[in-house]
Amino acid sequence: MTKTIMDWKSSLNSPEAFNSFITNYFNSHKELIGHYENSSYYEFYTVHLDDLNQLTITFTTGVNQTNAAVTPSPYKDIEKISVEQFRQLILNKKFAEKNASLADAFKIIAGVPAK
């Protein structure tokens, strides 16, 4: 298990430790980007920590064009949650995969299907 995976998982035990980990993570990375796509559907998301210390999650979902028919425009949604709300979501999901990364946690919370 890498140090980063151990750090974020061990930080879940304390609201203060998790807040510190998330703050440090986004100070170093600025943004977390992820996506899921198959032949008919796609989803892209970005996460960043805003000036109010809230996680801003932007989702863009859409349907891949399969023929000449009119394809609906992508749907974009923005959600804001506190770092503690995110910690509680993670704790309540009870991640089984011990090698899961923080990006994996965002995917699971967002409901992105496994490949």
PDB file of C-alpha atoms in Angstrom:
ATOM      1  CA  MET A   1       0.000   0.000   0.000  1.00  0.00           C
ATOM      2  CA  THR A   2       1.412   3.404  -0.924  1.00  0.00           C
ATOM      3  CA  LYS A   3       1.911   6.166   1.619  1.00  0.00           C
ATOM      4  CA  THR A   4      -0.797   8.322   0.016  1.00  0.00           C
ATOM      5  CA  ILE A   5      -3.397   5.545   0.267  1.00  0.00           C
ATOM      6  CA  MET A   6      -2.458   4.898   3.894  1.00  0.00           C
ATOM      7  CA  ASP A   7      -2.557   8.633   4.670  1.00  0.00           C
ATOM      8  CA  TRP A   8      -6.052   9.261   3.336  1.00  0.00           C
ATOM      9  CA  LYS A   9      -7.478   6.110   4.891  1.00  0.00           C
ATOM     10  CA  SER A  10      -5.914   6.739   8.300  1.00  0.00           C
ATOM     11  CA  SER A  11      -7.029  10.381   8.168  1.00  0.00           C
ATOM     12  CA  LEU A  12     -10.662   9.206   8.032  1.00  0.00           C
ATOM     13  CA  ASN A  13     -10.485   8.521  11.774  1.00  0.00           C
ATOM     14  CA  SER A  14     -10.583  12.226  12.619  1.00  0.00           C
ATOM     15  CA  PRO A  15     -12.461  15.164  11.075  1.00  0.00           C
ATOM     16  CA  GLU A  16      -9.423  17.391  11.654  1.00  0.00           C
ATOM     17  CA  ALA A  17      -6.954  14.915  10.153  1.00  0.00           C
ATOM     18  CA  PHE A  18      -9.159  14.340   7.095  1.00  0.00           C
ATOM     19  CA  ASN A  19      -9.655  18.077   6.583  1.00  0.00           C
ATOM     20  CA  SER A  20      -5.895  18.558   6.798  1.00  0.00           C
ATOM     21  CA  PHE A  21      -5.264  15.709   4.338  1.00  0.00           C
ATOM     22  CA  ILE A  22      -7.817  17.046   1.814  1.00  0.00           C
ATOM     23  CA  THR A  23      -6.463  20.585   2.121  1.00  0.00           C
ATOM     24  CA  ASN A  24      -2.892  19.397   1.597  1.00  0.00           C
ATOM     25  CA  TYR A  25      -3.968  17.138  -1.280  1.00  0.00           C
ATOM     26  CA  PHE A  26      -5.640  19.978  -3.171  1.00  0.00           C
ATOM     27  CA  ASN A  27      -2.820  22.407  -2.381  1.00  0.00           C
ATOM     28  CA  SER A  28      -0.534  19.973  -4.194  1.00  0.00           C
ATOM     29  CA  HIS A  29      -2.861  18.789  -6.966  1.00  0.00           C
ATOM     30  CA  LYS A  30      -5.277  21.726  -7.441  1.00  0.00           C
ATOM     31  CA  GLU A  31      -7.843  19.462  -9.125  1.00  0.00           C
ATOM     32  CA  LEU A  32      -8.778  15.802  -9.343  1.00  0.00           C
ATOM     33  CA  ILE A  33     -10.073  14.655 -12.734  1.00  0.00           C
ATOM     34  CA  GLY A  34     -11.824  11.415 -13.554  1.00  0.00           C
ATOM     35  CA  HIS A  35     -14.015   9.846 -16.195  1.00  0.00           C
ATOM     36  CA  TYR A  36     -15.979   6.809 -17.222  1.00  0.00           C
ATOM     37  CA  GLU A  37     -17.010   5.956 -20.737  1.00  0.00           C
ATOM     38  CA  ASN A  38     -18.519   3.065 -22.661  1.00  0.00           C
ATOM     39  CA  SER A  39     -19.981   2.827 -26.161  1.00  0.00           C
ATOM     40  CA  SER A  40     -23.206   4.614 -25.280  1.00  0.00           C
ATOM     41  CA  TYR A  41     -22.538   6.818 -22.235  1.00  0.00           C
ATOM     42  CA  TYR A  42     -19.816   9.034 -20.798  1.00  0.00           C
ATOM     43  CA  GLU A  43     -19.207  10.881 -17.562  1.00  0.00           C
ATOM     44  CA  PHE A  44     -16.423  13.297 -16.705  1.00  0.00           C
ATOM     45  CA  TYR A  45     -15.892  14.877 -13.334  1.00  0.00           C
ATOM     46  CA  THR A  46     -13.525  17.322 -11.702  1.00  0.00           C
ATOM     47  CA  VAL A  47     -13.116  18.072  -8.016  1.00  0.00           C
ATOM     48  CA  HIS A  48     -11.404  21.014  -6.408  1.00  0.00           C
ATOM     49  CA  LEU A  49     -11.356  22.732  -3.032  1.00  0.00           C
ATOM     50  CA  ASP A  50     -12.903  26.179  -3.222  1.00  0.00           C
ATOM     51  CA  ASP A  51     -12.120  29.320  -1.217  1.00  0.00           C
ATOM     52  CA  LEU A  52     -14.774  28.374   1.373  1.00  0.00           C
ATOM     53  CA  ASN A  53     -13.045  25.020   2.023  1.00  0.00           C
ATOM     54  CA  GLN A  54     -15.813  23.110   0.270  1.00  0.00           C
ATOM     55  CA  LEU A  55     -15.342  20.413  -2.335  1.00  0.00           C
ATOM     56  CA  THR A  56     -16.780  21.499  -5.666  1.00  0.00           C
ATOM     57  CA  ILE A  57     -17.592  18.519  -7.870  1.00  0.00           C
ATOM     58  CA  THR A  58     -18.477  19.176 -11.507  1.00  0.00           C
ATOM     59  CA  PHE A  59     -20.082  16.323 -13.443  1.00  0.00           C
ATOM     60  CA  THR A  60     -20.636  16.278 -17.194  1.00  0.00           C
ATOM     61  CA  THR A  61     -22.623  13.343 -18.538  1.00  0.00           C
ATOM     62  CA  GLY A  62     -23.852  12.557 -21.987  1.00  0.00           C
ATOM     63  CA  VAL A  63     -24.789   9.993 -24.563  1.00  0.00           C
ATOM     64  CA  ASN A  64     -22.307   8.944 -27.229  1.00  0.00           C
ATOM     65  CA  GLN A  65     -23.689   9.406 -30.713  1.00  0.00           C
ATOM     66  CA  THR A  66     -24.345   6.023 -32.300  1.00  0.00           C
ATOM     67  CA  ASN A  67     -25.973   7.125 -35.548  1.00  0.00           C
ATOM     68  CA  ALA A  68     -27.091  10.224 -37.423  1.00  0.00           C
ATOM     69  CA  ALA A  69     -29.989  10.819 -35.024  1.00  0.00           C
ATOM     70  CA  VAL A  70     -29.942  13.931 -32.887  1.00  0.00           C
ATOM     71  CA  THR A  71     -27.912  13.331 -29.729  1.00  0.00           C
ATOM     72  CA  PRO A  72     -28.965  15.250 -26.619  1.00  0.00           C
ATOM     73  CA  SER A  73     -26.554  17.866 -25.313  1.00  0.00           C
ATOM     74  CA  PRO A  74     -24.356  16.855 -22.403  1.00  0.00           C
ATOM     75  CA  TYR A  75     -25.751  17.498 -18.929  1.00  0.00           C
ATOM     76  CA  LYS A  76     -23.568  19.415 -16.493  1.00  0.00           C
ATOM     77  CA  ASP A  77     -24.122  19.497 -12.737  1.00  0.00           C
ATOM     78  CA  ILE A  78     -22.141  21.142  -9.966  1.00  0.00           C
ATOM     79  CA  GLU A  79     -22.340  19.912  -6.383  1.00  0.00           C
ATOM     80  CA  LYS A  80     -20.704  21.457  -3.338  1.00  0.00           C
ATOM     81  CA  ILE A  81     -20.135  19.530  -0.139  1.00  0.00           C
ATOM     82  CA  SER A  82     -18.082  20.174   2.948  1.00  0.00           C
ATOM     83  CA  VAL A  83     -14.986  18.135   3.604  1.00  0.00           C
ATOM     84  CA  GLU A  84     -16.730  16.594   6.643  1.00  0.00           C
ATOM     85  CA  GLN A  85     -19.779  15.626   4.547  1.00  0.00           C
ATOM     86  CA  PHE A  86     -17.414  13.915   2.127  1.00  0.00           C
ATOM     87  CA  ARG A  87     -15.676  12.102   5.007  1.00  0.00           C
ATOM     88  CA  GLN A  88     -19.048  10.871   6.262  1.00  0.00           C
ATOM     89  CA  LEU A  89     -19.999   9.645   2.784  1.00  0.00           C
ATOM     90  CA  ILE A  90     -16.761   7.679   2.612  1.00  0.00           C
ATOM     91  CA  LEU A  91     -17.226   6.243   6.090  1.00  0.00           C
ATOM     92  CA  ASN A  92     -20.792   5.198   5.330  1.00  0.00           C
ATOM     93  CA  LYS A  93     -19.783   3.526   2.051  1.00  0.00           C
ATOM     94  CA  LYS A  94     -17.321   1.302   3.980  1.00  0.00           C
ATOM     95  CA  PHE A  95     -14.785   0.826   1.198  1.00  0.00           C
ATOM     96  CA  ALA A  96     -13.826  -2.817   0.897  1.00  0.00           C
ATOM     97  CA  GLU A  97     -10.842  -2.325  -1.404  1.00  0.00           C
ATOM     98  CA  LYS A  98      -7.875  -1.631   0.855  1.00  0.00           C
ATOM     99  CA  ASN A  99      -5.773  -0.298  -2.048  1.00  0.00           C
ATOM    100  CA  ALA A 100      -8.419   2.218  -3.150  1.00  0.00           C
ATOM    101  CA  SER A 101      -7.087   5.667  -3.937  1.00  0.00           C
ATOM    102  CA  LEU A 102      -8.740   8.999  -3.198  1.00  0.00           C
ATOM    103  CA  ALA A 103      -9.747   9.124  -6.884  1.00  0.00           C
ATOM    104  CA  ASP A 104     -11.438   5.730  -6.409  1.00  0.00           C
ATOM    105  CA  ALA A 105     -13.353   7.176  -3.454  1.00  0.00           C
ATOM    106  CA  PHE A 106     -14.611  10.059  -5.592  1.00  0.00           C
ATOM    107  CA  LYS A 107     -15.657   7.586  -8.291  1.00  0.00           C
ATOM    108  CA  ILE A 108     -17.587   5.427  -5.833  1.00  0.00           C
ATOM    109  CA  ILE A 109     -19.270   8.414  -4.189  1.00  0.00           C
ATOM    110  CA  ALA A 110     -20.175   9.745  -7.652  1.00  0.00           C
ATOM    111  CA  GLY A 111     -21.641   6.375  -8.618  1.00  0.00           C
ATOM    112  CA  VAL A 112     -19.270   5.819 -11.541  1.00  0.00           C
ATOM    113  CA  PRO A 113     -19.595   2.179 -12.641  1.00  0.00           C
ATOM    114  CA  ALA A 114     -16.598  -0.149 -12.388  1.00  0.00           C
ATOM    115  CA  LYS A 115     -14.899  -0.983 -15.677  1.00  0.00           C
TER     116      LYS A 115
END
